[in-house]
Amino acid sequence: MASERYDSCWLRYEASIDDERLESYRRRCLHVYASDGAPELGVVREELRRGLEGVFGREPHLWHHPPRSADGFLAVGLPDEMRPITESVDVEFVRSLDDDGYLIRAVEWEESDCLVLTAPTDTGLVYGTFHLLRLLATGEPIDDLEIVEEPANAERIVNHWDNPFRGLVERGYAGQSIFDWERLPQLDERYADYARLLASVGLNGLCVNNVNTKIPGREGANEVVSQQAGWQLLESANLEKVAALAALFRRYGVRLYLSVNYASPMLIGGLDTADPLEPAVEEWWAEKVAEVYDLIPDFGGFVVKADSEGQTGPYDYGRDHAEGANVIGRAFEPYDGRVWWRAFVYSDHEDRAVQAYETFEPLDGAFDDNVTLQIKNGPIDFQQREPVSTLFGAMPETALGCELQITQEYTGQGVHACYLVPQWKEILEFDTHAPVEGSRVADLLADTPGQGIAGVGVVGDDPNWTGHYLAQANLYGFGRLCWDPDLESETITDEWVALTFGTDPEVRETVSRILLDSWQAAIDYHTGGIGLIHMMYNGETALENHYDPSPEEWPEYTGVSEDGIGVDRSSSGSDYAGQYREPLASRYDSPETCPEELLLFFHHLPWEYELADGTTVIQRLYDGCFDGVERVRVLRQRWRSLEGRIDERRYRHVAERFDEHAHQAVRWRDTLCAFFYEYSEIPDEAGRIPIEEC
Ligand code: GCV
């Protein structure tokens, strides 16, 4: 990577490897016999050159035939392409792997120690190459390698919320967009490095623009945004820009997607309606999609935010969401692409949590095959912790995608360290009991074309890509989990730390512990830890703040009153709990059986209600907020213990962020505790809260 301009992230290839291990690497990998037909294979050769040079400190030898003089070599190609591979693997087995799958095996071939890396497709070879380089860069043994990998999820996509032509990124905390739409189709080398980062963790899709494609009805400066937002990418003149990006990302196996405005037939097509049942509208979508595929034959599809937060949708024409989505879905029928239709639909309603289910569950089976329903992980909006959306498991006849948020909108943005892999694991491992016990969200999504995971992007033009250096781990972990949701958080974390900061055991252990403990800290000081949500400041500007504490702004989300706190979503309230299958519905319905970490999400309870260990709700909230601050201080202390063990530049950056993080955690704690006290009038038993100063 162009390291003087921006960071190499986890593709540094700076291993410090002991001599014995290095010798085994030399024997099998210093000479490489790699095929070079397709564009992806150019990528494979380039990456091997780069990665192996990092490992060996000198360029590897790349051959077009089996090298004769070497001890052994690495052979990379399709299974029937080269003798060393054909004679070492079961060709039919390799061909039967998923298109993105691969096999890596240590073999002896003509008395030489070799490695073979093979796959049914060139894209599989790209993924396999990154896997092998990951092993080498972290000093893992390779002499007995036998790896067969296939991705669990067919679709593994990043959704950028970038506003093209404005450079801005909605909920992006790492600077401006990396995509320069004014200059495109001229390409920047950073795009290729971004593609490398995505492919290296197994991602295969990228939606390049914000789901808010237009900001209607807002005055002043926002009108300017609305004039220049992403809906325009679908205009014929702009499609060549998209096509140029698509051609580059294609080499890395990453397909491009666009967010489109539901009113595009009007905005771009000049029609006077976007009614999905209007034949002219259907025809317009079909022609537009055909135009896109003429330019981008492997185009991934459209992401649509409709009838949500001011975006146009089928409700504007009295149609339901299946009718709304299917008109676009049908346009994709001749192609290998689809519509990702977001379930993030809510309106003024007593309890927003129940709405997505009420809107979409009755439509199960009504969506066309080319439509995927993209569901946020929880019923509200990427809060620090939410229960898993009731739609997972409720729509067996519909293709589903889970939307996660990689960028940290509610978890400290670019300032707080909050590693989200443990959160995502909790979501993916959640047992929906649909249709039976043991049906995890991960299982509902896996192994089905058109299904998978979409993550809201985190990357911006900051030299470190993600704003907070440690937030790189979230992008890394997102990709790894999309590929294999069964990977343990600890495994993913350790990989990232070793690739990013090297293999010094103390650094590895310390940074891993920081990351793995950071989510719980964020939950505690942002919420008190027993299920409260949505206590951030909003503000009046178009892009709400969502960072500072402001609990009094949101009584409908906290259910705060003098008699208690929490929102009644049980059968005596909005009955969100009742949308789950049994035994979940009953479990959440009663405060006795509801998991404590979600208690106030489901129940409005008196301040002095006693939890299982005898602590009252109010005291637990105080304790949670104080614990959160202490946890952050411990994280900061651990980081400080690394001074001198990692380079000064990265050390300082994170250390400064931790100072501010600790300061902000105290602000949250004090604001929340004062808020709880104001309503409950019950002081903290430990006397820690200088209430009169709050
Ligand atoms: C893209 C929340 C965010 C918005 C975002 C929206 C969505 O409301 O604050 O920035 O808009 O979710 O997911 O559509």
XYZ file of C-alpha atoms and ligand atoms in Angstrom:
708
model
C 0.000 0.000 0.000
C 1.045 3.573 -0.495
C 2.066 3.785 3.148
C 3.133 7.413 3.015
C -0.494 8.367 2.253
C -2.378 5.836 4.289
C -2.030 2.843 6.531
C -1.624 -0.765 5.392
C -3.983 -2.020 8.108
C -3.714 -5.788 8.494
C -1.934 -6.237 5.171
C 1.464 -5.143 6.502
C 3.159 -8.517 6.038
C 5.783 -7.665 8.617
C 6.212 -10.993 10.316
C 9.002 -11.649 12.748
C 9.400 -15.371 12.368
C 11.898 -17.730 13.956
C 14.572 -19.300 11.741
C 13.173 -22.787 11.713
C 9.736 -21.617 10.657
C 11.233 -19.287 8.094
C 13.185 -22.180 6.651
C 9.990 -24.185 6.168
C 8.368 -21.170 4.492
C 11.376 -20.784 2.201
C 11.265 -24.390 1.189
C 7.642 -24.282 0.186
C 6.942 -20.678 -0.795
C 10.007 -18.779 -1.984
C 9.365 -20.152 -5.447
C 5.886 -19.756 -6.786
C 4.337 -21.350 -9.813
C 1.138 -19.428 -10.417
C -1.151 -19.320 -13.405
C -1.734 -15.902 -14.859
C -4.675 -16.037 -17.242
C -7.583 -14.130 -15.763
C -7.456 -10.620 -14.267
C -7.931 -12.115 -10.780
C -4.747 -14.072 -11.272
C -2.836 -10.843 -11.802
C -4.131 -9.910 -8.371
C -2.986 -13.248 -6.965
C 0.519 -12.801 -8.344
C 0.753 -9.205 -7.169
C -0.384 -10.123 -3.667
C 1.959 -13.073 -3.442
C 4.833 -10.899 -4.567
C 3.985 -8.289 -1.977
C 3.202 -10.661 0.884
C 6.118 -13.016 0.339
C 8.529 -10.142 -0.010
C 7.310 -8.933 3.394
C 7.856 -12.362 4.907
C 11.215 -13.158 3.283
C 12.635 -9.680 2.993
C 13.205 -10.255 -0.689
C 11.149 -10.840 -3.792
C 9.902 -14.372 -4.334
C 10.557 -16.105 -7.659
C 7.445 -16.284 -9.771
C 7.388 -18.979 -12.444
C 5.199 -19.898 -15.377
C 6.140 -23.583 -15.124
C 7.204 -25.838 -12.282
C 10.524 -24.441 -11.034
C 13.351 -26.954 -11.405
C 16.146 -25.645 -9.280
C 14.194 -24.929 -6.115
C 13.720 -27.174 -3.060
C 10.025 -26.995 -3.372
C 7.441 -24.424 -4.370
C 3.968 -23.059 -4.031
C 1.620 -23.966 -6.884
C -1.428 -21.752 -7.336
C -4.038 -22.471 -9.967
C -7.278 -24.154 -10.958
C -7.330 -27.884 -10.179
C -6.876 -29.156 -13.710
C -4.441 -26.507 -14.827
C -1.061 -27.651 -13.589
C 0.451 -31.062 -12.987
C 1.610 -30.393 -9.413
C -1.967 -29.611 -8.502
C -3.780 -32.136 -10.647
C -1.567 -34.888 -9.270
C -1.980 -33.769 -5.638
C -5.691 -33.188 -5.213
C -9.018 -34.741 -6.094
C -9.888 -32.481 -9.013
C -13.597 -33.312 -8.864
C -13.731 -32.487 -5.173
C -12.165 -29.078 -5.735
C -14.559 -28.378 -8.584
C -17.445 -29.214 -6.275
C -16.513 -26.523 -3.766
C -18.463 -23.298 -3.515
C -17.322 -20.782 -6.160
C -15.512 -18.744 -3.515
C -14.036 -21.783 -1.775
C -10.476 -23.086 -1.941
C -8.115 -25.789 -0.832
C -4.570 -25.403 0.493
C -2.510 -28.527 1.061
C 1.090 -29.348 1.910
C 2.234 -32.125 -0.449
C 5.303 -33.871 -1.693
C 5.520 -33.614 -5.431
C 8.374 -35.172 -7.413
C 10.349 -35.412 -4.171
C 9.961 -31.744 -3.346
C 8.082 -30.198 -0.429
C 5.358 -28.143 -1.998
C 2.165 -26.326 -1.160
C -0.766 -26.362 -3.506
C -3.445 -23.729 -3.454
C -6.363 -24.474 -5.700
C -10.002 -23.496 -6.138
C -12.904 -24.002 -8.509
C -12.710 -20.364 -9.650
C -10.167 -17.596 -9.940
C -11.961 -15.721 -7.181
C -11.461 -18.688 -4.882
C -7.755 -18.400 -5.607
C -7.814 -14.769 -4.514
C -9.409 -15.687 -1.173
C -7.050 -18.617 -0.746
C -4.042 -16.414 -1.405
C -5.023 -14.022 1.336
C -5.588 -16.941 3.690
C -2.157 -18.370 3.021
C -0.481 -14.989 3.438
C -2.317 -14.504 6.731
C -0.791 -17.736 7.993
C 2.686 -16.744 6.905
C 2.433 -13.217 8.276
C 1.473 -14.530 11.700
C 4.116 -17.256 11.759
C 1.742 -20.232 11.667
C 3.113 -23.673 10.738
C 2.510 -24.797 7.154
C 4.229 -28.168 6.862
C 1.050 -30.146 7.492
C -1.447 -27.767 5.983
C -4.764 -29.190 4.919
C -7.304 -26.423 4.578
C -10.649 -26.553 2.840
C -12.690 -23.381 3.094
C -16.064 -22.270 1.810
C -17.899 -19.129 2.927
C -20.937 -19.692 5.132
C -22.798 -16.740 3.644
C -23.273 -16.261 -0.070
C -23.547 -12.474 0.209
C -20.982 -10.567 2.288
C -21.459 -6.901 1.613
C -20.337 -3.513 2.879
C -22.917 -0.718 2.572
C -21.266 2.673 2.345
C -23.363 5.564 3.433
C -21.334 7.936 1.267
C -23.033 10.920 -0.334
C -21.512 11.061 -3.820
C -20.363 14.374 -5.246
C -20.413 15.844 -1.751
C -17.603 13.731 -0.376
C -19.540 13.308 2.842
C -20.135 10.071 4.661
C -23.285 9.692 6.728
C -22.277 8.206 10.065
C -18.725 7.979 8.859
C -16.164 9.086 11.420
C -13.051 8.682 9.322
C -13.162 11.789 7.199
C -14.545 12.288 3.730
C -15.500 9.569 1.288
C -12.629 7.756 -0.375
C -14.575 7.801 -3.638
C -14.026 10.915 -5.702
C -17.026 10.948 -8.020
C -15.948 14.138 -9.756
C -12.742 12.460 -10.915
C -14.147 9.025 -11.635
C -13.903 7.131 -13.991
C -10.308 8.059 -13.244
C -9.187 5.598 -10.610
C -7.173 6.198 -7.491
C -4.744 3.553 -6.240
C -6.509 3.674 -2.895
C -9.557 2.007 -4.450
C -7.457 -1.043 -5.247
C -6.075 -1.116 -1.737
C -9.594 -0.923 -0.391
C -10.555 -3.851 -2.610
C -7.571 -5.767 -1.224
C -8.711 -5.104 2.345
C -12.215 -6.338 1.559
C -11.115 -9.434 -0.348
C -8.522 -10.313 2.268
C -11.297 -10.914 4.807
C -13.592 -12.641 2.339
C -16.057 -9.849 1.531
C -17.631 -9.985 -1.915
C -19.880 -6.944 -2.263
C -19.740 -3.180 -1.915
C -22.620 -0.753 -2.126
C -20.991 2.567 -2.850
C -23.585 5.113 -1.740
C -25.886 6.092 1.079
C -29.324 4.536 1.417
C -30.521 8.083 1.966
C -30.340 8.898 -1.714
C -32.232 12.132 -1.361
C -33.120 14.338 1.552
C -36.504 15.732 0.630
C -38.374 18.456 2.386
C -35.460 19.774 4.339
C -34.514 23.366 3.939
C -31.304 25.338 3.536
C -27.997 23.592 3.253
C -29.691 20.214 3.214
C -31.404 21.056 -0.030
C -27.941 21.289 -1.573
C -27.227 17.803 -0.319
C -30.488 16.581 -1.772
C -29.563 17.965 -5.160
C -26.271 16.133 -5.168
C -26.919 12.909 -3.353
C -26.677 9.353 -4.581
C -29.830 9.030 -6.644
C -27.865 10.566 -9.487
C -25.525 7.607 -9.777
C -28.210 5.847 -11.745
C -28.158 8.508 -14.430
C -26.644 7.230 -17.661
C -23.838 9.781 -17.541
C -22.750 8.586 -14.113
C -22.985 4.871 -14.735
C -19.641 4.862 -16.486
C -18.089 6.041 -13.226
C -19.708 3.150 -11.419
C -18.543 0.802 -14.176
C -14.938 1.907 -13.762
C -15.049 1.136 -10.064
C -16.808 -2.161 -10.734
C -14.065 -3.236 -13.134
C -11.435 -2.627 -10.498
C -13.260 -4.312 -7.625
C -14.160 -7.255 -9.867
C -10.515 -8.295 -9.989
C -10.760 -8.928 -6.247
C -14.065 -10.780 -6.419
C -16.015 -7.799 -5.056
C -19.244 -6.946 -6.881
C -20.634 -3.433 -6.854
C -24.120 -2.393 -5.687
C -25.957 0.921 -5.751
C -28.468 2.428 -3.363
C -31.293 3.779 -5.480
C -34.130 6.153 -4.824
C -37.583 4.651 -5.111
C -38.696 7.673 -7.087
C -35.965 7.158 -9.709
C -38.515 6.653 -12.519
C -39.500 10.250 -11.833
C -36.166 11.750 -10.807
C -34.243 10.212 -13.679
C -36.810 8.729 -16.034
C -39.035 11.768 -16.351
C -42.198 9.777 -15.519
C -44.869 11.391 -13.433
C -45.204 8.457 -11.057
C -43.156 5.742 -9.372
C -46.237 3.611 -8.657
C -44.967 0.016 -8.770
C -48.151 -1.220 -10.444
C -47.849 1.230 -13.307
C -46.597 -0.581 -16.465
C -44.454 2.385 -17.515
C -42.679 2.238 -14.163
C -42.013 -1.478 -14.517
C -40.686 -0.923 -18.017
C -38.448 1.895 -16.826
C -36.856 -0.252 -14.129
C -36.332 -3.114 -16.590
C -34.627 -0.819 -19.081
C -32.483 0.836 -16.438
C -31.327 -2.469 -15.025
C -30.525 -3.701 -18.554
C -28.464 -0.559 -19.122
C -26.546 -1.200 -15.915
C -25.797 -4.812 -16.903
C -24.586 -3.721 -20.327
C -21.880 -1.790 -18.556
C -21.376 -3.986 -15.494
C -22.088 -7.640 -16.317
C -21.505 -8.814 -12.739
C -23.460 -6.006 -11.090
C -24.668 -7.023 -7.596
C -27.926 -5.137 -7.296
C -29.779 -2.258 -5.706
C -30.223 -1.407 -2.034
C -33.476 0.416 -1.320
C -34.604 2.427 1.686
C -38.273 3.090 1.046
C -40.994 4.695 3.158
C -38.443 5.413 5.821
C -37.174 8.658 7.291
C -38.437 10.784 4.420
C -37.519 8.459 1.541
C -40.222 7.838 -1.046
C -41.750 4.365 -1.178
C -44.688 2.220 -2.242
C -46.875 3.664 0.532
C -46.882 6.908 -1.440
C -48.951 5.004 -4.011
C -51.048 2.930 -1.629
C -48.977 -0.222 -2.367
C -47.374 -2.590 0.084
C -43.689 -3.349 0.397
C -43.822 -6.580 -1.585
C -45.459 -4.802 -4.507
C -42.918 -2.043 -4.054
C -39.895 -4.320 -4.081
C -41.064 -6.798 -6.707
C -41.298 -4.272 -9.503
C -37.554 -3.754 -9.167
C -36.883 -7.414 -8.408
C -38.479 -8.429 -11.716
C -36.071 -6.192 -13.572
C -33.237 -8.346 -12.197
C -34.746 -11.643 -13.328
C -32.566 -12.007 -16.439
C -29.431 -11.299 -14.416
C -27.511 -12.562 -11.436
C -28.371 -9.623 -9.226
C -31.046 -8.590 -6.798
C -32.783 -5.966 -4.722
C -31.840 -5.578 -1.080
C -34.983 -4.088 0.376
C -34.500 -2.601 3.811
C -36.916 -3.464 6.590
C -36.003 -0.279 8.466
C -39.516 1.146 8.208
C -41.167 2.960 11.084
C -43.407 5.918 11.693
C -45.000 7.717 14.603
C -46.116 4.814 16.682
C -46.303 4.169 20.374
C -43.570 1.580 20.153
C -41.327 1.666 17.140
C -39.935 -1.783 18.037
C -43.052 -3.616 16.877
C -43.331 -1.975 13.475
C -40.929 -3.819 11.200
C -42.527 -7.134 12.132
C -46.046 -5.771 11.720
C -45.125 -4.425 8.305
C -43.171 -7.330 6.878
C -44.192 -10.588 8.555
C -47.614 -10.632 6.854
C -45.794 -10.346 3.527
C -43.753 -13.512 3.955
C -43.859 -15.412 0.683
C -44.979 -12.359 -1.281
C -41.488 -11.164 -2.244
C -40.008 -12.267 -5.560
C -36.960 -14.508 -5.659
C -34.809 -11.566 -6.634
C -35.562 -9.650 -3.461
C -33.668 -9.931 -0.180
C -35.161 -8.345 2.900
C -32.324 -6.547 4.684
C -33.116 -6.479 8.407
C -31.213 -4.499 11.030
C -29.964 -6.732 13.807
C -32.334 -5.250 16.356
C -35.777 -3.632 16.308
C -34.580 -0.077 16.951
C -31.347 1.146 15.431
C -27.890 -0.285 16.178
C -28.047 0.534 19.874
C -25.269 -0.556 22.228
C -27.260 -3.716 22.856
C -30.699 -4.665 21.574
C -32.600 -7.902 21.456
C -32.409 -9.598 18.076
C -35.064 -8.536 15.563
C -38.199 -10.681 15.680
C -38.192 -10.855 11.878
C -35.384 -13.424 11.978
C -37.211 -16.709 11.945
C -40.566 -15.155 11.114
C -40.196 -15.139 7.335
C -39.184 -18.602 6.135
C -40.439 -17.932 2.588
C -38.338 -14.794 2.122
C -34.634 -14.324 1.366
C -33.109 -12.545 4.353
C -30.064 -10.426 4.975
C -28.866 -9.211 8.353
C -27.722 -5.582 8.508
C -25.013 -4.818 11.067
C -23.328 -1.488 11.670
C -19.555 -1.495 11.393
C -19.312 2.241 11.875
C -19.874 3.230 15.519
C -22.850 5.568 15.336
C -24.066 4.899 18.888
C -20.949 3.340 20.356
C -18.589 6.274 20.520
C -18.104 7.137 16.824
C -14.448 7.845 15.994
C -13.433 8.483 19.608
C -14.326 5.486 21.769
C -12.747 2.088 21.308
C -15.633 -0.330 20.883
C -14.928 -3.659 19.271
C -18.162 -5.031 17.905
C -17.278 -8.621 17.042
C -18.618 -9.922 20.398
C -21.872 -8.071 19.742
C -22.176 -9.594 16.268
C -21.403 -13.035 17.618
C -24.237 -12.656 20.118
C -26.607 -11.716 17.303
C -25.535 -14.440 14.899
C -25.628 -17.090 17.604
C -29.048 -16.070 18.845
C -31.394 -19.040 18.808
C -34.617 -17.932 17.099
C -36.348 -21.253 17.826
C -37.724 -21.006 14.327
C -38.733 -23.520 13.318
C -37.086 -25.456 16.164
C -34.644 -24.987 18.997
C -31.087 -24.534 17.738
C -32.027 -22.356 14.721
C -29.506 -19.579 15.059
C -29.640 -16.362 13.057
C -26.370 -17.500 11.467
C -28.034 -20.726 10.303
C -31.071 -18.954 8.852
C -28.790 -16.821 6.705
C -26.178 -19.345 5.654
C -25.817 -21.445 2.531
C -28.556 -19.775 0.533
C -27.963 -17.725 -2.602
C -29.182 -14.172 -2.129
C -28.845 -14.309 1.633
C -26.090 -13.054 3.874
C -24.862 -10.096 5.842
C -24.538 -6.407 5.018
C -22.479 -4.094 7.218
C -22.719 -0.315 7.272
C -19.289 0.894 6.195
C -16.671 2.488 8.374
C -14.038 3.580 5.884
C -13.207 7.178 5.028
C -10.226 9.047 3.642
C -8.474 9.312 7.005
C -4.922 7.944 6.632
C -5.828 5.112 9.013
C -9.080 4.382 7.069
C -11.378 4.087 10.109
C -10.829 7.232 12.224
C -9.994 5.356 15.409
C -7.106 3.060 14.648
C -8.595 0.186 16.630
C -11.800 0.422 14.585
C -9.911 -1.319 11.778
C -10.515 -4.446 13.832
C -14.255 -4.027 13.311
C -13.915 -4.100 9.532
C -11.572 -7.061 9.762
C -13.863 -8.925 12.141
C -16.953 -8.150 10.094
C -15.474 -9.823 7.036
C -14.183 -12.820 8.945
C -17.569 -13.392 10.598
C -19.455 -13.072 7.319
C -17.191 -15.760 5.956
C -17.450 -17.966 9.021
C -19.842 -16.989 11.829
C -18.574 -19.926 13.857
C -15.148 -18.394 14.328
C -14.593 -17.465 17.959
C -14.246 -13.773 18.792
C -10.887 -14.554 20.414
C -9.569 -16.174 17.238
C -10.545 -13.281 15.016
C -9.168 -10.776 17.479
C -5.868 -12.542 17.862
C -5.476 -12.730 14.073
C -6.117 -9.039 13.662
C -3.756 -8.035 16.439
C -0.955 -10.258 15.176
C -1.336 -9.019 11.604
C -1.584 -5.389 12.691
C 0.784 -5.084 15.642
C 3.000 -8.151 15.236
C 3.477 -11.355 17.136
C 5.047 -10.083 20.395
C 3.011 -12.197 22.874
C 2.517 -9.388 25.333
C 1.219 -6.977 22.697
C -0.948 -9.704 21.256
C -2.490 -10.563 24.593
C -2.923 -6.965 25.786
C -4.488 -5.534 22.648
C -6.800 -8.547 22.388
C -8.000 -8.041 25.938
C -8.588 -4.362 25.316
C -10.705 -5.123 22.290
C -12.651 -7.986 23.800
C -13.564 -6.019 26.934
C -14.489 -2.791 25.186
C -18.090 -3.561 24.170
C -19.222 -4.299 27.716
C -17.611 -1.059 28.874
C -19.535 0.880 26.198
C -22.819 -0.776 27.197
C -22.276 0.050 30.846
C -21.513 3.765 30.674
C -23.943 4.409 27.785
C -26.886 2.571 29.372
C -26.242 1.273 32.895
C -26.232 -2.270 31.509
C -29.767 -3.603 32.013
C -31.475 -2.875 28.713
C -31.930 0.880 28.428
C -31.274 2.347 24.984
C -31.352 5.546 22.974
C -30.206 8.159 25.471
C -27.991 10.148 23.132
C -28.285 13.735 22.017
C -30.036 14.308 18.713
C -29.809 18.009 17.878
C -31.554 19.983 15.204
C -29.222 19.567 12.255
C -29.860 17.175 9.386
C -27.228 14.798 10.657
C -28.214 14.142 14.210
C -25.397 14.048 16.747
C -25.984 10.615 18.297
C -22.793 10.947 20.371
C -23.338 13.100 23.449
C -25.539 12.054 26.367
C -29.057 13.486 26.524
C -31.405 10.976 28.177
C -34.148 13.475 28.977
C -34.716 13.929 25.238
C -36.174 10.440 24.786
C -38.808 9.507 27.405
C -40.529 7.192 24.925
C -37.350 5.115 24.642
C -36.457 4.985 28.350
C -39.962 4.871 29.778
C -38.695 7.037 32.611
C -41.153 8.282 35.242
C -41.181 8.924 38.918
C -42.440 5.426 39.590
C -39.815 3.599 37.587
C -37.988 3.091 34.320
C -37.995 0.873 31.235
C -40.487 0.320 28.429
C -43.247 -2.227 28.790
C -42.905 -4.385 25.723
C -44.457 -7.386 27.444
C -48.019 -8.624 26.914
C -49.263 -5.848 29.178
C -47.554 -3.256 26.961
C -46.705 -3.132 23.260
C -46.153 -6.923 23.245
C -42.977 -6.827 21.205
C -42.059 -9.872 23.319
C -45.023 -11.708 21.835
C -43.524 -11.472 18.345
C -40.902 -14.106 19.288
C -41.448 -17.840 19.072
C -41.781 -19.813 22.290
C -40.070 -20.210 24.638
C -38.557 -16.795 23.897
C -41.875 -14.950 24.055
C -42.598 -16.217 27.570
C -39.014 -15.727 28.673
C -38.995 -12.048 27.675
C -42.562 -11.504 28.849
C -41.819 -11.901 32.539
C -39.321 -9.752 34.442
C -38.514 -12.865 36.461
C -37.180 -14.744 33.440
C -36.118 -11.919 31.125
C -32.314 -11.826 30.814
C -31.047 -8.985 32.991
C -29.097 -7.343 30.205
C -32.406 -6.717 28.382
C -34.683 -6.215 31.372
C -35.576 -2.560 30.876
C -35.964 -3.027 27.148
C -38.920 -5.311 27.856
C -40.225 -4.047 31.199
C -41.116 -0.890 32.999
C -40.092 -1.586 36.588
C -40.194 0.331 39.866
C -36.917 1.958 40.802
C -36.676 -0.306 43.815
C -37.578 -3.520 42.019
C -35.121 -6.162 43.183
C -32.978 -8.042 40.747
C -31.950 -11.662 41.270
C -29.066 -10.754 43.563
C -31.168 -8.386 45.678
C -29.794 -5.173 44.125
C -32.461 -2.638 43.183
C -32.896 -1.409 39.613
C -31.758 2.091 40.516
C -28.665 0.843 42.308
C -27.807 -1.490 39.441
C -28.030 1.430 37.026
C -25.693 3.523 39.157
C -23.304 0.619 39.536
C -23.403 -0.116 35.816
C -22.507 3.436 34.879
C -19.647 3.511 37.393
C -18.404 0.103 36.274
C -18.384 1.342 32.696
C -16.043 4.202 33.542
C -13.777 1.895 35.532
C -13.673 -0.528 32.641
C -12.597 2.243 30.270
C -9.873 3.291 32.691
C -8.614 -0.278 32.765
C -8.579 -0.371 28.945
C -6.620 2.875 28.893
C -4.183 1.564 31.466
C -3.616 -1.595 29.465
C -2.949 0.444 26.390
C -0.489 2.626 28.282
C 1.409 -0.496 29.325
C 2.309 -0.936 25.653
C 4.342 2.250 25.374
C 7.632 1.400 23.687
C 6.372 -1.982 22.533
C 4.587 -0.633 19.484
C 5.564 2.235 17.231
C 5.190 5.703 18.678
C 2.787 7.005 16.018
C 0.148 4.363 16.518
C 0.760 4.248 20.255
C 0.136 8.009 20.622
C -2.930 8.051 18.424
C -4.706 5.380 20.447
C -3.459 6.722 23.792
C -4.921 10.138 22.991
C -8.191 8.590 21.934
C -8.318 6.698 25.228
C -7.838 9.923 27.201
C -10.824 11.438 25.454
C -12.760 8.178 25.686
C -12.300 8.105 29.464
C -13.433 11.734 29.686
C -16.555 11.038 27.632
C -17.388 7.934 29.644
C -17.411 10.098 32.783
C -19.746 12.581 31.054
C -22.119 9.782 30.157
C -21.968 8.320 33.646
C -22.632 11.629 35.354
C -25.414 12.652 33.001
C -27.190 9.317 33.267
C -26.811 9.093 37.026
C -28.182 12.616 37.474
C -31.106 11.703 35.226
C -31.857 8.545 37.192
C -31.621 10.465 40.445
C -33.837 13.283 39.220
C -36.720 10.882 38.628
C -36.129 8.315 41.360
C -34.910 10.646 44.096
C -33.038 7.660 45.437
C -29.353 8.347 46.057
C -26.519 6.012 45.228
C -25.852 3.736 48.200
C -22.146 4.219 47.744
C -22.496 8.004 47.830
C -20.462 8.405 44.666
C -22.670 10.901 42.867
C -22.185 14.580 43.506
C -25.818 15.085 42.486
C -25.934 18.783 43.317
C -23.155 19.388 40.796
C -24.825 17.536 37.937
C -28.798 6.272 6.564
C -30.445 5.913 11.541
C -29.236 6.760 11.249
C -29.335 7.385 9.863
C -29.497 6.260 8.847
C -30.721 5.430 9.214
C -30.876 4.222 8.301
O -31.587 6.682 11.609
O -29.112 7.740 12.232
O -28.154 8.093 9.620
O -29.642 6.790 7.556
O -30.574 4.943 10.535
O -30.369 3.168 8.656
O -31.485 4.331 7.256
